[in-house]
XYZ file of C-alpha atoms in Angstrom:
760
model
C -9.781 16.568 71.331
C -13.031 16.298 73.407
C -16.493 15.783 71.824
C -19.128 17.528 73.743
C -22.888 16.820 73.142
C -25.991 18.415 74.662
C -29.499 16.793 75.052
C -32.641 18.807 74.449
C -33.138 19.512 78.096
C -29.599 21.055 78.486
C -30.164 23.178 75.314
C -33.546 24.326 76.704
C -31.934 25.112 80.082
C -29.286 27.181 78.360
C -31.685 29.140 76.220
C -33.677 29.864 79.373
C -30.760 31.325 81.276
C -29.622 33.404 78.297
C -32.938 35.084 77.777
C -32.221 38.843 78.499
C -34.546 41.534 79.808
C -34.664 42.936 76.124
C -35.368 39.619 74.575
C -38.231 38.870 76.980
C -39.659 42.312 76.489
C -39.631 41.951 72.746
C -41.397 38.512 73.064
C -44.181 40.091 75.178
C -47.285 41.813 73.647
C -48.454 45.371 74.547
C -51.984 45.399 76.066
C -52.253 49.176 76.533
C -52.187 51.211 79.684
C -48.634 50.281 80.316
C -49.412 46.570 80.574
C -47.762 43.756 78.527
C -48.502 40.050 78.178
C -45.802 37.350 78.274
C -46.408 33.743 77.236
C -44.043 31.082 78.520
C -43.684 27.314 78.105
C -43.132 25.434 81.297
C -42.853 21.737 80.334
C -42.333 20.247 83.847
C -45.754 20.996 85.293
C -48.073 18.063 85.811
C -50.541 18.735 88.631
C -52.579 21.362 90.514
C -49.723 21.775 93.102
C -47.435 22.921 90.225
C -49.973 25.460 89.128
C -50.327 26.959 92.569
C -46.663 27.067 93.315
C -45.858 28.897 90.041
C -48.665 31.377 90.316
C -47.737 32.187 93.872
C -44.183 32.627 92.809
C -45.127 35.020 90.128
C -47.549 37.038 92.112
C -44.772 37.859 94.647
C -43.175 40.048 91.943
C -44.452 43.601 92.508
C -44.852 44.410 88.816
C -46.801 41.258 88.019
C -50.619 41.800 87.765
C -51.905 38.481 86.845
C -50.487 34.942 86.284
C -52.286 31.971 84.899
C -51.086 28.533 84.194
C -52.659 26.361 81.513
C -52.002 22.833 82.823
C -53.029 21.070 79.409
C -50.856 23.377 77.254
C -47.999 23.571 79.951
C -48.068 27.322 79.365
C -47.950 30.407 81.604
C -49.567 33.570 80.668
C -48.408 36.602 82.742
C -49.577 40.302 82.585
C -47.114 42.745 84.014
C -46.787 46.476 84.360
C -43.902 47.782 82.083
C -42.982 50.892 84.118
C -42.814 50.975 87.874
C -42.825 54.250 89.950
C -39.074 54.349 90.348
C -37.670 52.175 87.609
C -38.604 50.044 84.486
C -39.630 46.491 85.204
C -37.241 43.648 84.342
C -39.418 40.958 82.713
C -36.563 38.375 82.898
C -37.266 38.131 86.682
C -40.542 36.267 85.651
C -38.383 33.420 84.216
C -36.026 33.655 87.207
C -38.974 33.298 89.657
C -40.288 30.251 87.802
C -36.754 28.682 87.766
C -36.376 29.382 91.491
C -39.625 27.511 92.161
C -38.060 24.485 90.566
C -39.477 24.567 87.016
C -37.753 25.263 83.687
C -39.303 28.086 81.614
C -38.587 29.421 78.141
C -40.214 31.786 75.709
C -43.444 30.367 74.117
C -43.214 29.735 70.407
C -46.393 28.118 68.780
C -45.515 25.082 66.759
C -47.063 21.844 65.453
C -47.236 18.893 67.777
C -44.075 16.674 67.776
C -43.569 13.047 68.729
C -44.644 12.766 72.361
C -41.402 11.687 74.009
C -42.849 11.596 77.526
C -45.586 9.370 76.527
C -43.288 6.879 74.954
C -40.983 6.913 78.120
C -43.967 6.151 80.364
C -45.187 3.329 78.170
C -41.686 1.855 78.304
C -41.590 2.186 82.012
C -44.994 0.318 82.359
C -43.433 -2.448 80.356
C -40.331 -2.630 82.409
C -42.150 -2.530 85.838
C -44.807 -5.119 84.636
C -42.126 -7.579 83.351
C -40.162 -7.201 86.679
C -43.390 -7.695 88.838
C -44.484 -10.715 86.930
C -41.008 -12.467 87.262
C -40.669 -11.567 90.946
C -44.243 -12.960 91.693
C -43.285 -16.195 89.951
C -40.099 -16.539 92.272
C -42.274 -15.670 95.278
C -44.552 -18.521 94.670
C -41.764 -20.995 95.395
C -40.855 -19.117 98.595
C -44.538 -19.272 99.781
C -44.726 -22.889 98.844
C -42.039 -23.614 101.655
C -38.764 -23.709 99.842
C -35.694 -24.402 102.030
C -33.556 -21.602 103.418
C -30.801 -21.790 100.704
C -33.344 -21.702 97.762
C -35.341 -18.970 99.547
C -32.189 -16.795 99.845
C -31.293 -17.326 96.295
C -34.721 -16.468 94.958
C -34.708 -13.391 97.304
C -31.388 -12.167 95.839
C -32.613 -12.798 92.206
C -35.760 -10.762 93.058
C -33.559 -7.970 94.497
C -31.474 -7.871 91.289
C -34.555 -7.838 89.140
C -36.292 -5.173 91.324
C -33.326 -2.666 91.592
C -32.954 -1.642 87.997
C -36.707 -1.751 87.380
C -37.303 0.584 90.412
C -34.560 3.074 89.322
C -35.745 3.126 85.596
C -39.595 2.995 86.061
C -39.671 4.984 89.365
C -37.656 7.973 88.208
C -40.900 9.859 87.255
C -41.973 9.771 90.995
C -38.506 10.065 92.469
C -37.531 13.135 90.422
C -40.956 14.788 91.106
C -40.679 14.035 94.829
C -37.062 15.296 95.158
C -37.807 18.521 93.363
C -40.746 19.156 95.607
C -38.719 18.440 98.827
C -35.852 20.512 97.604
C -38.070 23.579 97.348
C -39.726 22.995 100.647
C -42.982 21.502 99.612
C -44.712 18.137 99.173
C -46.834 16.285 96.677
C -48.307 12.838 96.202
C -45.101 11.497 94.679
C -43.316 11.885 98.096
C -45.302 9.096 99.982
C -45.295 7.006 96.806
C -41.275 7.313 96.621
C -41.047 6.681 100.296
C -43.205 3.505 100.203
C -41.318 2.101 97.178
C -37.829 2.956 98.498
C -38.400 1.832 102.179
C -40.119 -1.428 101.117
C -37.193 -2.270 98.929
C -34.753 -1.299 101.632
C -36.382 -3.475 104.289
C -36.506 -6.366 101.815
C -32.976 -6.017 100.960
C -32.140 -5.900 104.767
C -34.125 -9.057 105.246
C -32.303 -10.727 102.312
C -28.992 -9.855 103.682
C -29.742 -11.214 107.117
C -31.312 -14.379 105.696
C -34.834 -13.286 106.732
C -37.895 -15.353 105.838
C -39.889 -12.693 104.097
C -38.991 -10.072 101.463
C -41.401 -7.606 99.741
C -39.743 -6.909 96.350
C -43.039 -7.938 94.566
C -44.959 -5.384 96.502
C -42.532 -2.543 95.542
C -42.568 -3.300 91.833
C -46.185 -3.989 91.698
C -47.071 -0.794 93.321
C -44.997 1.092 90.783
C -46.579 -0.778 87.917
C -50.199 0.223 88.978
C -49.228 3.858 89.650
C -47.524 4.236 86.260
C -50.681 3.093 84.352
C -52.495 5.823 86.098
C -49.921 8.543 85.240
C -49.649 7.393 81.552
C -53.522 7.601 81.088
C -53.513 11.038 82.704
C -50.781 12.344 80.472
C -52.280 10.800 77.236
C -55.644 12.565 77.986
C -53.931 15.986 78.541
C -51.937 15.715 75.303
C -55.163 14.770 73.318
C -56.777 18.003 74.473
C -54.083 19.937 72.660
C -54.865 18.254 69.226
C -57.724 20.700 68.277
C -55.554 23.760 68.865
C -52.630 22.321 67.005
C -54.954 21.370 64.170
C -56.153 25.109 63.959
C -52.571 26.316 63.906
C -51.796 23.905 60.936
C -54.924 25.256 59.127
C -53.487 28.888 59.166
C -51.479 29.641 56.083
C -47.715 30.051 56.574
C -47.390 32.916 54.102
C -49.059 35.010 51.270
C -48.334 36.607 47.909
C -47.744 40.336 48.628
C -48.433 42.859 45.799
C -45.927 45.634 45.902
C -46.927 49.303 44.858
C -45.035 48.828 41.644
C -47.002 45.725 40.688
C -44.301 43.160 41.506
C -45.123 40.298 43.764
C -43.019 38.494 46.537
C -44.003 35.759 49.026
C -43.771 36.838 52.690
C -44.548 35.161 56.032
C -48.035 35.804 57.396
C -46.593 37.511 60.342
C -45.168 40.213 58.044
C -48.527 41.170 56.560
C -49.388 44.736 57.682
C -52.816 46.442 57.714
C -53.349 47.935 54.192
C -51.132 45.415 52.344
C -52.690 43.942 49.286
C -52.245 40.200 48.832
C -53.227 37.852 45.972
C -55.449 34.697 46.879
C -55.507 32.152 44.145
C -58.412 29.630 43.855
C -57.847 26.676 46.337
C -55.936 28.818 48.696
C -56.937 29.844 52.314
C -57.157 33.480 53.280
C -54.288 34.354 55.673
C -55.685 37.369 57.339
C -58.984 39.267 57.635
C -59.520 41.711 54.690
C -61.664 43.266 52.127
C -61.870 42.182 48.431
C -60.246 44.802 46.145
C -60.228 42.980 42.785
C -61.944 39.810 41.660
C -65.069 37.708 42.225
C -65.246 34.136 43.677
C -67.128 31.773 45.751
C -65.651 31.488 49.165
C -66.215 28.645 51.808
C -67.009 30.432 54.976
C -67.738 27.431 57.177
C -65.092 28.433 59.700
C -67.226 31.576 60.398
C -70.944 30.439 59.939
C -70.678 26.637 59.731
C -72.613 26.609 56.505
C -71.313 24.352 53.799
C -72.825 26.432 50.818
C -70.298 28.688 49.297
C -70.751 32.426 49.504
C -70.271 34.854 46.564
C -67.744 37.642 47.251
C -66.746 40.520 45.033
C -65.545 44.104 45.506
C -65.749 45.440 49.107
C -66.853 42.009 50.510
C -65.336 41.261 53.840
C -63.499 37.968 54.133
C -62.134 36.274 57.276
C -58.851 34.491 57.814
C -59.153 30.679 57.362
C -61.808 30.935 54.703
C -61.235 28.900 51.479
C -61.231 30.583 48.142
C -62.938 28.148 45.713
C -63.408 29.342 42.252
C -61.698 32.682 41.199
C -58.600 34.819 41.989
C -58.921 37.531 44.512
C -56.826 40.497 45.543
C -57.450 41.284 49.221
C -56.583 44.299 51.280
C -55.624 43.330 54.826
C -57.637 44.872 57.564
C -56.137 43.041 60.481
C -52.630 41.533 61.138
C -52.353 37.711 61.577
C -52.403 37.743 65.379
C -55.608 39.779 65.531
C -57.497 37.911 62.775
C -60.433 35.621 63.260
C -58.461 32.315 63.142
C -56.115 33.609 65.933
C -59.320 34.689 67.911
C -60.760 31.193 67.653
C -57.529 29.579 68.825
C -57.482 32.059 71.788
C -61.028 31.254 72.725
C -60.284 27.462 72.833
C -57.124 28.061 74.938
C -59.145 30.149 77.297
C -61.846 27.420 77.611
C -59.132 24.756 78.131
C -57.602 26.699 81.020
C -60.944 27.020 82.735
C -61.525 23.304 82.332
C -58.445 22.592 84.352
C -60.151 23.698 87.561
C -61.905 20.350 87.769
C -58.422 18.707 87.963
C -57.345 21.281 90.499
C -60.043 20.220 92.993
C -58.828 16.631 92.888
C -55.021 17.731 93.254
C -55.899 19.993 96.150
C -57.422 16.976 97.853
C -54.368 14.891 97.210
C -52.275 17.735 98.644
C -54.065 17.325 101.948
C -53.885 13.603 101.694
C -49.983 13.507 101.278
C -49.134 15.191 104.732
C -51.690 13.160 106.431
C -50.098 9.912 105.258
C -46.613 11.164 106.268
C -47.821 12.035 109.647
C -49.520 8.692 110.193
C -46.592 6.687 109.066
C -44.353 8.783 111.305
C -46.464 8.507 114.367
C -46.758 4.756 113.801
C -42.977 4.425 113.394
C -42.306 6.402 116.682
C -45.071 4.765 118.651
C -43.898 1.183 117.861
C -40.152 2.233 118.331
C -40.572 4.063 121.575
C -43.261 1.910 123.191
C -42.373 -1.410 121.811
C -38.612 -1.045 121.566
C -38.440 -2.930 118.378
C -37.273 -0.526 115.711
C -37.264 -3.142 112.933
C -40.922 -3.871 113.678
C -41.566 -0.136 113.757
C -40.007 0.283 110.358
C -42.093 -2.546 108.935
C -45.402 -0.984 110.474
C -44.456 2.361 108.837
C -43.757 0.845 105.488
C -47.027 -1.066 105.675
C -48.876 2.159 106.514
C -47.370 3.833 103.535
C -48.315 1.073 101.313
C -51.803 0.318 102.623
C -52.719 4.094 102.442
C -51.446 4.284 98.800
C -54.430 5.926 97.004
C -54.638 3.276 94.145
C -58.202 2.346 94.657
C -59.044 6.009 95.093
C -57.139 6.862 91.947
C -58.732 4.049 89.939
C -62.276 4.911 91.181
C -62.756 7.295 88.365
C -60.550 6.131 85.400
C -61.626 2.424 85.500
C -65.214 3.330 85.198
C -64.376 5.784 82.474
C -62.480 2.966 80.508
C -65.342 0.557 80.852
C -67.927 3.104 79.832
C -65.849 4.155 77.004
C -65.747 0.597 75.759
C -69.534 0.329 76.217
C -69.939 3.578 74.164
C -67.534 2.524 71.502
C -69.657 -0.592 70.809
C -72.555 1.884 70.391
C -70.407 3.763 67.793
C -69.456 6.591 70.159
C -65.776 7.462 70.930
C -64.809 9.098 74.184
C -61.747 11.362 73.764
C -61.419 12.938 77.181
C -61.245 10.862 80.445
C -63.248 13.378 82.407
C -65.935 13.883 79.519
C -68.256 11.151 80.944
C -68.086 12.726 84.580
C -69.176 16.018 82.880
C -71.684 14.458 80.522
C -73.593 12.933 83.415
C -74.062 16.457 84.959
C -75.687 17.808 81.739
C -79.114 19.524 82.015
C -78.989 21.500 78.665
C -78.106 20.416 75.094
C -77.214 23.041 72.513
C -77.103 21.845 68.909
C -75.448 23.365 65.904
C -77.776 23.155 62.809
C -75.952 22.456 59.709
C -73.958 19.114 59.794
C -75.400 18.278 63.191
C -79.236 18.269 63.251
C -79.019 18.307 59.454
C -76.670 16.425 57.209
C -75.192 19.499 55.481
C -76.291 18.195 52.067
C -79.023 20.067 50.130
C -82.154 18.269 48.834
C -84.643 19.371 46.346
C -87.930 20.044 48.071
C -90.022 21.850 45.483
C -90.014 22.573 41.739
C -92.030 25.469 40.054
C -91.350 24.526 36.402
C -92.602 22.471 33.468
C -90.872 18.988 32.860
C -89.142 20.238 29.774
C -87.506 23.253 31.523
C -86.486 21.142 34.499
C -84.661 18.795 32.111
C -82.700 21.846 30.534
C -81.848 22.917 34.171
C -80.363 19.547 34.955
C -78.492 19.288 31.703
C -76.922 22.566 32.549
C -76.220 21.799 36.174
C -74.103 18.762 35.373
C -71.412 21.217 34.398
C -70.974 22.535 37.934
C -69.598 21.099 41.288
C -71.648 23.495 43.297
C -73.625 21.640 46.018
C -76.925 23.077 44.822
C -76.253 21.896 41.182
C -75.284 18.515 42.456
C -78.528 18.399 44.461
C -80.505 19.286 41.390
C -79.120 16.468 39.319
C -78.881 13.806 42.085
C -81.058 10.752 41.424
C -82.220 11.948 38.067
C -81.496 10.553 34.606
C -80.271 13.436 32.586
C -80.055 13.127 28.781
C -77.150 14.875 27.208
C -77.814 18.332 25.759
C -75.269 20.161 23.764
C -74.621 23.808 24.349
C -72.435 26.034 22.282
C -70.619 27.213 25.451
C -70.965 26.817 29.212
C -69.281 29.186 31.679
C -69.485 29.147 35.509
C -69.620 32.722 36.841
C -68.186 32.912 40.405
C -70.768 34.115 42.741
C -73.646 33.950 40.155
C -74.121 30.550 38.543
C -73.889 28.852 35.090
C -74.338 30.690 31.732
C -74.885 28.575 28.666
C -75.355 29.735 24.953
C -77.098 27.737 22.281
C -77.506 29.620 19.113
C -79.046 33.020 19.889
C -80.394 31.934 23.285
C -78.610 32.516 26.691
C -79.616 30.239 29.552
C -78.661 31.124 33.081
C -78.921 28.904 36.110
C -78.111 30.415 39.525
C -79.370 33.047 42.038
C -82.217 35.198 41.030
C -80.247 38.448 40.565
C -77.818 36.595 38.222
C -80.375 34.778 36.266
C -82.936 37.506 35.767
C -80.947 40.715 36.211
C -80.041 43.041 39.041
C -83.291 44.749 39.124
C -85.216 41.434 39.744
C -86.818 41.244 43.188
C -87.060 37.735 44.465
C -90.427 36.635 45.708
C -89.055 34.514 48.492
C -86.525 36.838 50.170
C -87.760 35.574 53.582
C -87.998 31.950 52.536
C -86.250 29.315 54.666
C -85.205 27.580 51.361
C -82.404 28.203 49.072
C -83.548 29.098 45.568
C -82.111 28.476 42.209
C -83.705 30.153 39.047
C -83.389 29.058 35.330
C -83.881 31.760 32.874
C -83.873 32.159 29.054
C -82.732 35.464 27.676
C -83.471 36.948 31.132
C -86.982 35.491 31.430
C -87.826 33.367 34.363
C -88.552 29.803 33.247
C -88.179 27.561 36.365
C -87.604 27.761 40.113
C -86.067 25.138 42.323
C -86.197 25.280 46.156
C -83.668 23.377 48.352
C -83.771 22.437 52.014
C -81.108 20.655 54.245
C -81.643 17.006 55.099
C -82.429 16.229 58.666
C -80.024 13.867 60.312
C -81.592 10.325 60.803
C -82.939 10.009 64.276
C -82.974 13.586 65.081
C -86.763 13.821 66.025
C -86.457 10.717 68.270
C -83.301 12.048 69.818
C -84.929 15.383 70.735
C -87.936 13.483 72.007
C -85.693 11.199 74.267
C -83.864 14.240 75.669
C -87.096 16.078 76.408
C -88.402 13.017 78.157
C -85.324 12.746 80.200
C -85.907 16.315 81.427
C -83.141 18.126 79.452
C -83.591 21.429 77.814
C -82.730 21.676 74.076
C -81.800 24.624 71.899
C -80.186 25.518 68.568
C -77.198 27.750 68.144
C -76.339 28.229 64.537
C -74.601 30.656 62.174
C -77.226 30.281 59.537
C -80.118 32.734 58.844
C -82.646 32.978 61.631
C -85.505 31.968 59.465
C -83.731 28.776 58.299
C -82.950 27.922 62.001
C -86.588 28.560 63.084
C -87.788 26.231 60.285
C -85.557 23.413 61.524
C -86.480 24.064 65.063
C -90.113 23.846 64.308
C -89.614 20.557 62.389
C -87.876 18.971 65.397
C -89.986 20.408 68.122
C -87.148 22.558 69.722
C -88.572 25.589 71.409
C -85.530 27.866 71.439
C -83.472 28.670 68.410
C -80.757 31.248 67.888
C -79.408 32.091 64.325
C -76.768 34.287 62.749
C -74.327 33.562 65.520
C -70.534 34.107 65.066
C -68.140 31.772 66.748
C -67.588 34.259 69.617
C -71.342 34.672 70.134
C -71.764 30.850 70.405
C -69.095 30.910 73.122
C -70.874 33.815 74.818
C -74.114 31.910 74.796
C -72.424 28.796 76.352
C -70.804 30.960 79.060
C -74.127 32.780 79.715
C -75.876 29.497 80.374
C -72.871 28.210 82.511
C -73.229 31.487 84.460
C -76.816 30.584 85.273
C -75.691 27.409 86.661
C -76.627 25.242 83.666
C -74.379 22.334 82.503
C -74.295 22.698 78.731
C -73.650 19.732 76.277
C -72.615 21.336 72.953
C -73.169 19.204 69.926
C -71.414 20.746 66.772
C -69.437 19.762 63.693
C -67.754 22.886 62.105
C -64.568 24.761 62.597
C -66.788 27.671 63.712
C -68.224 25.448 66.434
C -64.775 24.568 67.847
C -64.542 27.406 70.409
C -68.026 26.631 71.694
C -67.304 22.886 71.853
C -64.194 23.871 73.934
C -66.133 26.296 76.129
C -69.104 24.169 76.888
C -69.255 21.920 79.969
C -68.903 18.890 77.692
C -69.103 18.472 73.865
C -69.949 16.022 71.087
C -69.368 15.941 67.341
C -70.332 13.554 64.490
C -67.649 11.756 62.559
C -68.564 13.776 59.496
C -67.413 16.875 61.237
C -64.520 18.957 60.330
C -60.998 17.796 61.664
C -60.966 20.695 64.031
C -64.600 20.048 65.249
C -63.672 16.411 66.004
C -60.539 17.278 67.782
C -62.113 19.909 69.946
C -65.020 17.672 70.907
C -64.869 15.431 74.048
C -66.942 12.573 72.320
C -67.375 11.664 68.590
C -70.259 9.536 67.282
C -69.603 7.443 64.150
C -73.058 6.611 63.035
C -75.492 8.889 61.226
C -78.229 8.762 63.754
C -78.515 11.542 66.364
C -79.883 9.312 69.028
C -76.176 8.708 70.020
C -76.602 11.774 72.062
C -79.266 10.512 74.521
C -77.402 7.051 74.529
C -74.191 8.723 75.631
C -75.879 10.673 78.344
C -77.606 7.478 79.673
C -74.398 5.568 79.920
C -72.604 8.604 81.490
C -75.188 8.821 84.209
C -74.761 5.106 84.927
C -71.136 5.498 85.158
C -71.444 8.549 87.525
C -73.291 6.265 89.885
C -70.569 3.600 89.677
C -68.028 6.301 90.387
C -69.723 7.338 93.611
C -69.991 3.619 94.699
C -66.228 3.309 93.979
C -65.333 6.234 96.074
C -67.327 4.788 98.932
C -65.619 1.418 98.476
C -62.122 3.110 98.333
C -62.695 5.170 101.527
C -64.349 2.189 103.260
C -61.211 0.170 102.516
C -58.924 2.867 104.128
C -61.206 3.163 107.138
C -60.884 -0.597 107.739
C -57.315 -1.299 106.595
C -55.351 1.692 108.156
C -56.044 0.635 111.859
C -54.990 -2.904 110.975
C -51.633 -1.665 109.576
C -51.102 0.678 112.591
C -51.865 -2.227 114.923
C -48.930 -4.224 113.238
C -51.079 -6.956 111.984
C -50.189 -6.438 108.330
C -46.812 -6.921 106.882
C -45.680 -4.879 103.847
C -46.658 -7.953 101.648
C -50.058 -8.106 103.321
C -50.439 -4.274 102.821
C -49.564 -4.695 99.058
C -52.051 -7.419 98.664
C -54.774 -5.530 100.506
C -53.965 -2.462 98.286
C -54.290 -4.593 95.260
C -57.510 -6.217 96.474
C -59.123 -2.865 97.050
C -58.102 -1.964 93.518
C -59.592 -5.247 92.099
C -62.867 -4.679 93.974
C -63.181 -1.191 92.453
C -62.460 -2.634 88.841
C -64.972 -5.530 89.351
C -67.600 -2.917 90.476
C -66.834 -0.815 87.347
C -67.327 -3.907 85.023
C -70.960 -4.048 86.234
C -71.459 -1.297 83.658
C -71.239 -3.829 80.898
C -74.067 -5.844 82.377
C -76.583 -3.019 82.368
C -75.050 -0.723 79.777
C -78.175 -1.042 77.590
C -80.767 -0.692 80.160
C -80.626 3.168 80.762
C -81.164 3.932 77.116
C -84.150 1.488 76.953
C -85.600 3.111 80.004
C -85.264 6.595 78.311
C -86.899 5.164 75.137
C -89.745 3.799 77.292
C -90.464 7.192 78.743
C -90.378 8.670 75.198
C -92.870 6.098 74.096
C -95.195 6.870 77.035
C -94.965 10.595 76.548
C -95.638 10.176 72.842
C -98.675 8.159 73.581
C -99.896 10.878 75.992
C -99.370 13.550 73.234
C -101.165 11.405 70.664
C -104.067 10.985 73.014
């Protein structure tokens, strides 16, 4: 009896082949007008060449209208015409086209992030190649020191045996990619890398067999070690970009309690909720779909929509969005949208669209690499033929070709950006700022506009008592009543005050209203004006930028308390530094316009937009981008996540929601807002060093390539030269640590001078 096992890749390939036209059609979504959208997972894509190959393959199908590849999500979105003039379209041809281009594809199913197997394999490959390179270099020292022939041959054979398994295991990422590209008639940067590593090992093995004096096993393995580090960093950065969307997916409820027409209840998956269904939402549960309150009253946390931490009272006919948290009372909700059309799904879609657009920056670099690859091939081939035909020494011709392949390896060019980003990230980390995306500093240096959210960003999202219209005795009663509530305004009322106990006969918290207490024949109420003084009461501060709480006794107004949000420490200084550096600042907030205007006036910000939904924040960022502006979005809430993803670059405080932190490119851990101008200062310094590194890397190739073609560099010298160019680039990047503090000081100096001018 034979035992048969299948790994995950085999199962995936089998499921791909077995996807019928009917199954694929069912998995696609109707868009109207005879169009359908199909989402596919393509796990093998890793560069801009993969993107263009897949998109070209799909657009050759006559029924495909658009095809878009999201490199970060490894996902293909394809829009196709369901009915052709003569026959119905077969959507399974879309999967077949991707497979024929050399990539696996299967139907996309959203799921939580799993253990990153590829990252672990890359890290293990780095360890294997690094261990092999270190040991081969130790053996090479003895050879360079003048060991006799027998000892030299023995060390060469030991080096060959160490290098062979290391190259096979650690180099498989490059070899498989190169073979897949060549098999389908195209090329990529992995082809010259694979050729250089393979040929240098082959020539070294030939020299070892024929008792040659030199072998270059160390060059082969060291080259692989450095290249794997770059590949691993790129993979990790891409996977981190998916964390925010995965976090939003986990935020969505998996099901809800459906109320049947006969009054019975059953739990169903959120995908099964239809428009018009009534669902029960208990206190402490999130709302699964957009809907209208049918029965019940409660306080609801709508921070996912508005970003405001203060709960909002809802009752009959109130609209509630998916993702909102029901805080105090039970609700019965009538669904007005299905799950995939609700607000939470819309936010996820906005973030994915923004991610796809961001991949254009990576495409530019990949297209440049696509031109570099054939140029290297041609140069090595011409060198090989010239030395072989003109010199007649084909062995020397092979060594020259290998030296050209190694010396033109774009390690220094590849390190020019990431090494500066690593050093700059370390410098920012010492300042309490974490960089999450490798390209964030590059984009941050280009910033000319800074858009701030209000609550939780410019302010701390914690109410503070700013004014009291009451006698001391009535204030004490209000505080004694407020201790019975966890509402943010109640906590702000009692914060920092010594409250003597006062006994009430009963205390009840009314969802959406406030606190009601009875003492004898008296009824005390603490809450909004309509609740405390009756529905006919007209508040005198309807247009006030402050939140108002009223204490009443038997319906008579006794005391008024006014609350404002606390400005974040360093907010005024940060805005001043940004203004002095020539950056435009504005506020984009979901809070009331009058409240936003009040904050803008306090901080000296000229432009303030209030009452914005998450989509309108994204629209504002896109509008500024369309005007050629480079927007830095600074926000903290779930409702800011799409705008954080859509902006040119983004930052969030550590106090932000999990989704906000994951969506941002940078996170600052201290409470002070001057982390924003400090990050921009370091980013601009790093951008200057990146340009210098590019100049050094290009200059190295201009000088080294003619030397290799002239036959003056062996593969070992080529590997040393390649490593030296990389070291020079790294040393130049380390200069950022020497003057990392200077840019921020210069900005502060300009702020100080501008402040003096204003004061004068």
